[in-house]
Amino acid sequence: MLLIVNPSAGGGRAGRALPEVSVTLEQLGLEHRVELTRDLGHARELARQAAAAGQTAVAFGGDGLIGAVAGALSESGGLLGVLPGGRGNDFARMLGIPLKPIPACAVLKDGSVAALDLGFADSRPFIGIASCGFDSDANRIANQTRLIRGNLVYAYGMVRALASWKPASFALELDGGLARTFRGYSVAAANSRFFGGGMMIAPDASLTDGKLEIVLIKEVPRLRYLSLAPTVFLGSHVRQPNIEVLRAESVRISASRPFTVYADGDPIAELPATVSVKRAAIRVLVP
């Protein structure tokens, strides 16, 4: 087992927990080697090395690290293990893996193997949700701040972004055919249900159906948007008239002004971009 660690993830949470994680894995009888990542490219290379050696590649960090490792393993059929160590930990939340790394170690010993879907924004893989528009601004602010720790950073980014937000026009092509246009806030192409530290933006999304849930957030006044924001943690926002949910294997997204596509907390593409899903692309240890 190769433990691929981003020691700075979660404000250093992964690095601080690493000694106890190693002891716990030893107590569980799991032989392992630790590698600290320099960047996501390095993490991908380590994942390929683990797969070539027949080892489980365990990503210990945030969703961005997990997505990078998952993308590398999808090329080789290697096995992915997950230890949450980031700010949001939305992939672990989706799988029912404990959100603290020490109890999550048990899944590496006793978990079963599941074949799960993997998303792609153009050629870049992601595990959770690719979004753009207002979400682009909120993610950029969240990633730049050093004032707020934990998953509250996403709420902070949203409030800050809302102050200067102006609606944009979006154009979508679903599965190469059906076209949609709308004016509003965001487009989210969801392989998973959660992003932003527990926001259930796509409550019906599945990691095993080979489809994306495409959530359109249409124009409403900013104060109305802010008042409705808490409903996303329950998934009840989808009942609002300014929300539309579509399903497709791929969606081509363009907009009236430039936006960066974010997924798993990181920038991964620029509009226009095509977001798609590959069914059963990764093998993952799950509870």
PDB file of C-alpha atoms in Angstrom, residues 67-175:
ATOM      1  CA  GLY A  67      -9.190  13.297  -8.204  1.00  0.00           C
ATOM      2  CA  ALA A  68      -5.610  13.451  -9.498  1.00  0.00           C
ATOM      3  CA  VAL A  69      -4.799   9.977  -8.144  1.00  0.00           C
ATOM      4  CA  ALA A  70      -8.099   8.586  -9.452  1.00  0.00           C
ATOM      5  CA  GLY A  71      -7.390   9.941 -12.922  1.00  0.00           C
ATOM      6  CA  ALA A  72      -3.977   8.264 -13.025  1.00  0.00           C
ATOM      7  CA  LEU A  73      -5.393   4.968 -11.768  1.00  0.00           C
ATOM      8  CA  SER A  74      -8.172   5.003 -14.372  1.00  0.00           C
ATOM      9  CA  GLU A  75      -5.469   4.536 -17.003  1.00  0.00           C
ATOM     10  CA  SER A  76      -4.126   1.361 -15.381  1.00  0.00           C
ATOM     11  CA  GLY A  77      -6.991  -0.229 -13.452  1.00  0.00           C
ATOM     12  CA  GLY A  78      -5.184   0.319 -10.144  1.00  0.00           C
ATOM     13  CA  LEU A  79      -7.023   0.371  -6.821  1.00  0.00           C
ATOM     14  CA  LEU A  80      -7.772   3.633  -4.989  1.00  0.00           C
ATOM     15  CA  GLY A  81      -8.020   4.070  -1.231  1.00  0.00           C
ATOM     16  CA  VAL A  82      -9.259   7.298   0.361  1.00  0.00           C
ATOM     17  CA  LEU A  83      -8.248   8.998   3.594  1.00  0.00           C
ATOM     18  CA  PRO A  84      -9.955  12.395   4.038  1.00  0.00           C
ATOM     19  CA  GLY A  85      -7.529  15.151   4.942  1.00  0.00           C
ATOM     20  CA  GLY A  86      -8.793  18.249   3.155  1.00  0.00           C
ATOM     21  CA  ARG A  87     -11.236  21.053   3.866  1.00  0.00           C
ATOM     22  CA  GLY A  88     -14.348  19.711   2.122  1.00  0.00           C
ATOM     23  CA  ASN A  89     -13.838  15.916   1.954  1.00  0.00           C
ATOM     24  CA  ASP A  90     -16.902  15.613  -0.260  1.00  0.00           C
ATOM     25  CA  PHE A  91     -15.865  12.391  -2.003  1.00  0.00           C
ATOM     26  CA  ALA A  92     -15.506  10.608   1.346  1.00  0.00           C
ATOM     27  CA  ARG A  93     -18.885  12.068   2.363  1.00  0.00           C
ATOM     28  CA  MET A  94     -20.478  10.669  -0.794  1.00  0.00           C
ATOM     29  CA  LEU A  95     -19.026   7.196  -0.186  1.00  0.00           C
ATOM     30  CA  GLY A  96     -19.909   7.077   3.516  1.00  0.00           C
ATOM     31  CA  ILE A  97     -16.231   7.003   4.534  1.00  0.00           C
ATOM     32  CA  PRO A  98     -15.652   8.558   7.987  1.00  0.00           C
ATOM     33  CA  LEU A  99     -14.647  12.201   7.620  1.00  0.00           C
ATOM     34  CA  LYS A 100     -11.750  11.878  10.066  1.00  0.00           C
ATOM     35  CA  PRO A 101      -8.658  10.031   8.849  1.00  0.00           C
ATOM     36  CA  ILE A 102      -8.097   7.695  11.815  1.00  0.00           C
ATOM     37  CA  PRO A 103     -11.520   5.965  11.699  1.00  0.00           C
ATOM     38  CA  ALA A 104     -11.339   6.011   7.898  1.00  0.00           C
ATOM     39  CA  CYS A 105      -8.280   3.724   8.071  1.00  0.00           C
ATOM     40  CA  ALA A 106     -10.589   0.786   8.796  1.00  0.00           C
ATOM     41  CA  VAL A 107     -12.065   1.059   5.299  1.00  0.00           C
ATOM     42  CA  LEU A 108      -8.611   0.354   3.853  1.00  0.00           C
ATOM     43  CA  LYS A 109      -8.602  -2.960   5.697  1.00  0.00           C
ATOM     44  CA  ASP A 110     -12.236  -4.077   5.609  1.00  0.00           C
ATOM     45  CA  GLY A 111     -13.713  -2.209   2.634  1.00  0.00           C
ATOM     46  CA  SER A 112     -14.992  -3.748  -0.567  1.00  0.00           C
ATOM     47  CA  VAL A 113     -14.052  -2.777  -4.108  1.00  0.00           C
ATOM     48  CA  ALA A 114     -16.545  -0.734  -6.152  1.00  0.00           C
ATOM     49  CA  ALA A 115     -16.315   0.366  -9.785  1.00  0.00           C
ATOM     50  CA  LEU A 116     -17.193   4.068  -9.891  1.00  0.00           C
ATOM     51  CA  ASP A 117     -17.662   6.689 -12.595  1.00  0.00           C
ATOM     52  CA  LEU A 118     -15.096   9.388 -13.274  1.00  0.00           C
ATOM     53  CA  GLY A 119     -15.773  12.849 -14.685  1.00  0.00           C
ATOM     54  CA  PHE A 120     -13.672  14.748 -17.210  1.00  0.00           C
ATOM     55  CA  ALA A 121     -13.536  18.469 -17.988  1.00  0.00           C
ATOM     56  CA  ASP A 122     -12.035  18.354 -21.468  1.00  0.00           C
ATOM     57  CA  SER A 123      -9.161  15.946 -20.728  1.00  0.00           C
ATOM     58  CA  ARG A 124      -8.807  16.639 -16.995  1.00  0.00           C
ATOM     59  CA  PRO A 125     -10.335  14.026 -14.652  1.00  0.00           C
ATOM     60  CA  PHE A 126     -12.372  14.864 -11.559  1.00  0.00           C
ATOM     61  CA  ILE A 127     -14.273  12.806  -9.014  1.00  0.00           C
ATOM     62  CA  GLY A 128     -17.029  15.120  -7.854  1.00  0.00           C
ATOM     63  CA  ILE A 129     -18.603  18.171  -9.486  1.00  0.00           C
ATOM     64  CA  ALA A 130     -17.372  20.517 -12.209  1.00  0.00           C
ATOM     65  CA  SER A 131     -18.967  23.960 -12.015  1.00  0.00           C
ATOM     66  CA  CYS A 132     -18.564  27.414 -13.475  1.00  0.00           C
ATOM     67  CA  GLY A 133     -20.041  30.896 -13.370  1.00  0.00           C
ATOM     68  CA  PHE A 134     -20.689  32.274  -9.912  1.00  0.00           C
ATOM     69  CA  ASP A 135     -19.019  29.128  -8.540  1.00  0.00           C
ATOM     70  CA  SER A 136     -15.829  30.121 -10.392  1.00  0.00           C
ATOM     71  CA  ASP A 137     -15.644  33.392  -8.473  1.00  0.00           C
ATOM     72  CA  ALA A 138     -16.544  31.785  -5.127  1.00  0.00           C
ATOM     73  CA  ASN A 139     -13.943  29.020  -5.528  1.00  0.00           C
ATOM     74  CA  ARG A 140     -11.227  31.484  -6.502  1.00  0.00           C
ATOM     75  CA  ILE A 141     -11.889  33.592  -3.418  1.00  0.00           C
ATOM     76  CA  ALA A 142     -12.048  30.517  -1.170  1.00  0.00           C
ATOM     77  CA  ASN A 143      -8.731  29.225  -2.491  1.00  0.00           C
ATOM     78  CA  GLN A 144      -7.010  32.575  -2.011  1.00  0.00           C
ATOM     79  CA  THR A 145      -8.134  33.286   1.556  1.00  0.00           C
ATOM     80  CA  ARG A 146      -5.972  32.438   4.534  1.00  0.00           C
ATOM     81  CA  LEU A 147      -8.363  33.941   7.076  1.00  0.00           C
ATOM     82  CA  ILE A 148     -10.903  31.101   7.244  1.00  0.00           C
ATOM     83  CA  ARG A 149     -10.163  27.439   7.913  1.00  0.00           C
ATOM     84  CA  GLY A 150     -12.193  24.308   7.318  1.00  0.00           C
ATOM     85  CA  ASN A 151     -15.248  23.994   5.112  1.00  0.00           C
ATOM     86  CA  LEU A 152     -16.549  27.412   6.205  1.00  0.00           C
ATOM     87  CA  VAL A 153     -14.133  28.818   3.640  1.00  0.00           C
ATOM     88  CA  TYR A 154     -16.601  27.937   0.872  1.00  0.00           C
ATOM     89  CA  ALA A 155     -19.425  29.876   2.517  1.00  0.00           C
ATOM     90  CA  TYR A 156     -17.025  32.799   2.931  1.00  0.00           C
ATOM     91  CA  GLY A 157     -16.127  32.630  -0.763  1.00  0.00           C
ATOM     92  CA  MET A 158     -19.793  32.612  -1.739  1.00  0.00           C
ATOM     93  CA  VAL A 159     -20.689  35.674   0.335  1.00  0.00           C
ATOM     94  CA  ARG A 160     -17.658  37.603  -0.922  1.00  0.00           C
ATOM     95  CA  ALA A 161     -18.367  36.700  -4.556  1.00  0.00           C
ATOM     96  CA  LEU A 162     -22.020  37.661  -4.301  1.00  0.00           C
ATOM     97  CA  ALA A 163     -21.174  41.280  -3.490  1.00  0.00           C
ATOM     98  CA  SER A 164     -19.834  41.962  -6.981  1.00  0.00           C
ATOM     99  CA  TRP A 165     -21.665  39.294  -9.018  1.00  0.00           C
ATOM    100  CA  LYS A 166     -23.498  40.130 -12.237  1.00  0.00           C
ATOM    101  CA  PRO A 167     -25.515  37.418 -14.018  1.00  0.00           C
ATOM    102  CA  ALA A 168     -24.073  35.836 -17.145  1.00  0.00           C
ATOM    103  CA  SER A 169     -25.603  34.056 -20.118  1.00  0.00           C
ATOM    104  CA  PHE A 170     -24.799  30.367 -20.573  1.00  0.00           C
ATOM    105  CA  ALA A 171     -25.209  28.055 -23.585  1.00  0.00           C
ATOM    106  CA  LEU A 172     -25.267  24.271 -23.224  1.00  0.00           C
ATOM    107  CA  GLU A 173     -25.177  21.380 -25.687  1.00  0.00           C
ATOM    108  CA  LEU A 174     -26.195  18.071 -24.116  1.00  0.00           C
ATOM    109  CA  ASP A 175     -24.827  14.847 -25.600  1.00  0.00           C
TER     110      ASP A 175
END
